[in-house]
Amino acid sequence: QVQLVESGGGLVQPGGSLRLSCTASGIGFSIHAMGWYRQAPGKQRELVATISTGGYRNYADSVKGRTTISRDNAKKSIYLQMNSLKPEDTAVYYCHDEYTLSWGQGTQVTVSS
């Protein structure tokens, strides 16, 4: 059974930074593409970024240039470094296994002064 556990969310002021983490268990992590998605209140869940097994990265236009996705296969983890945060980045952020289609429970990110 796949388990994905996110951490690192919180309250941050506009212009600030956060680093989200997601640790996986129960899967052959190194052979799975992984991603981060987010869902704001009243909106559909949307892609933030994905990273392939070979390290190829894909970003949503809304976060490009401000966000970096990375992975550490030895730790079965992926990370999302978010800089220059804006109020519109406020959402619950979810980790996603692109192969098994499993989701984590989400971590709240709130950008507010």
Short mmCIF file of C-alpha atoms in Angstrom, two decimals:
data_model
loop_
_atom_site.label_atom_id
_atom_site.label_comp_id
_atom_site.label_asym_id
_atom_site.label_seq_id
_atom_site.Cartn_x
_atom_site.Cartn_y
_atom_site.Cartn_z
CA GLN A 1 0.00 0.00 0.00
CA VAL A 2 1.32 3.39 -1.00
CA GLN A 3 1.57 6.08 1.64
CA LEU A 4 2.55 9.67 0.95
CA VAL A 5 3.07 12.07 3.84
CA GLU A 6 3.51 15.79 3.26
CA SER A 7 4.96 18.34 5.65
CA GLY A 8 6.30 21.88 5.67
CA GLY A 9 3.17 23.94 5.13
CA GLY A 10 2.29 26.95 7.23
CA LEU A 11 1.57 30.65 7.32
CA VAL A 12 4.01 32.91 5.47
CA GLN A 13 3.99 36.56 4.49
CA PRO A 14 3.86 37.62 0.84
CA GLY A 15 7.33 37.44 -0.64
CA GLY A 16 8.37 34.71 1.75
CA SER A 17 9.51 31.15 1.13
CA LEU A 18 8.47 27.65 2.14
CA ARG A 19 9.85 24.20 1.49
CA LEU A 20 7.37 21.34 1.32
CA SER A 21 8.42 17.73 1.75
CA CYS A 22 6.72 14.47 0.82
CA THR A 23 7.98 11.09 1.95
CA ALA A 24 6.74 7.87 0.35
CA SER A 25 6.50 4.33 1.63
CA GLY A 26 5.31 1.09 0.12
CA ILE A 27 6.51 1.80 -3.42
CA GLY A 28 9.55 1.45 -5.62
CA PHE A 29 10.01 5.19 -5.37
CA SER A 30 12.91 5.58 -7.76
CA ILE A 31 10.87 4.34 -10.71
CA HIS A 32 7.88 6.60 -10.14
CA ALA A 33 7.34 10.06 -11.49
CA MET A 34 6.03 12.31 -8.72
CA GLY A 35 4.21 15.60 -8.52
CA TRP A 36 2.84 18.42 -6.43
CA TYR A 37 -0.70 19.69 -6.88
CA ARG A 38 -2.73 22.29 -5.02
CA GLN A 39 -6.34 23.09 -4.34
CA ALA A 40 -7.56 26.49 -3.25
CA PRO A 41 -11.00 26.96 -1.64
CA GLY A 42 -13.74 26.75 -4.23
CA LYS A 43 -11.33 25.78 -7.01
CA GLN A 44 -10.32 22.57 -8.72
CA ARG A 45 -7.11 20.80 -7.86
CA GLU A 46 -4.35 21.93 -10.21
CA LEU A 47 -0.86 20.88 -11.16
CA VAL A 48 2.03 22.75 -9.56
CA ALA A 49 5.02 20.70 -10.70
CA THR A 50 6.11 17.19 -11.63
CA ILE A 51 9.45 15.44 -11.71
CA SER A 52 10.24 12.33 -13.71
CA THR A 53 12.41 9.43 -12.64
CA GLY A 54 15.24 10.97 -14.65
CA GLY A 55 14.82 14.38 -13.05
CA TYR A 56 12.91 16.11 -15.85
CA ARG A 57 10.83 18.91 -14.32
CA ASN A 58 7.58 20.43 -15.45
CA TYR A 59 5.99 23.51 -13.88
CA ALA A 60 2.69 25.32 -14.05
CA ASP A 61 3.08 28.76 -15.62
CA SER A 62 1.78 30.36 -12.43
CA VAL A 63 4.77 29.13 -10.38
CA LYS A 64 7.51 28.97 -13.03
CA GLY A 65 10.60 30.87 -11.96
CA ARG A 66 9.57 30.92 -8.29
CA THR A 67 9.39 27.21 -7.56
CA THR A 68 11.73 24.24 -7.70
CA ILE A 69 10.74 20.60 -7.44
CA SER A 70 13.40 18.07 -6.50
CA ARG A 71 13.70 14.47 -5.38
CA ASP A 72 15.95 12.32 -3.23
CA ASN A 73 15.46 8.68 -4.19
CA ALA A 74 17.53 7.42 -1.26
CA LYS A 75 15.11 9.14 1.13
CA LYS A 76 12.05 8.32 -0.99
CA SER A 77 11.17 11.98 -0.87
CA ILE A 78 10.28 14.88 -3.07
CA TYR A 79 10.45 18.56 -2.21
CA LEU A 80 8.88 21.79 -3.36
CA GLN A 81 10.85 24.96 -2.73
CA MET A 82 8.57 27.95 -3.16
CA ASN A 83 9.92 31.49 -3.19
CA SER A 84 8.36 34.92 -3.69
CA LEU A 85 5.07 33.55 -2.42
CA LYS A 86 1.87 35.38 -3.30
CA PRO A 87 -1.56 35.35 -1.64
CA GLU A 88 -2.86 33.43 -4.66
CA ASP A 89 -0.51 30.58 -3.76
CA THR A 90 -2.71 29.90 -0.74
CA ALA A 91 -4.01 26.34 -1.03
CA VAL A 92 -3.75 22.82 0.27
CA TYR A 93 -0.72 21.24 -1.41
CA TYR A 94 -0.81 17.55 -2.24
CA CYS A 95 1.88 15.08 -3.12
CA HIS A 96 1.00 12.69 -5.96
CA ASP A 97 2.49 9.46 -7.22
CA GLU A 98 2.09 9.74 -11.00
CA TYR A 99 2.39 5.97 -11.44
CA THR A 100 0.05 4.58 -8.77
CA LEU A 101 -2.12 7.74 -8.78
CA SER A 102 -1.95 7.88 -4.99
CA TRP A 103 -2.37 11.12 -3.04
CA GLY A 104 -1.06 12.36 0.26
CA GLN A 105 -3.31 13.96 2.85
CA GLY A 106 -2.21 17.48 1.95
CA THR A 107 -0.50 20.33 3.76
CA GLN A 108 -1.94 23.82 4.09
CA VAL A 109 -0.02 26.80 2.74
CA THR A 110 -1.37 30.23 3.62
CA VAL A 111 0.21 33.39 2.25
CA SER A 112 -1.03 36.42 4.10
CA SER A 113 0.21 39.52 5.87
#
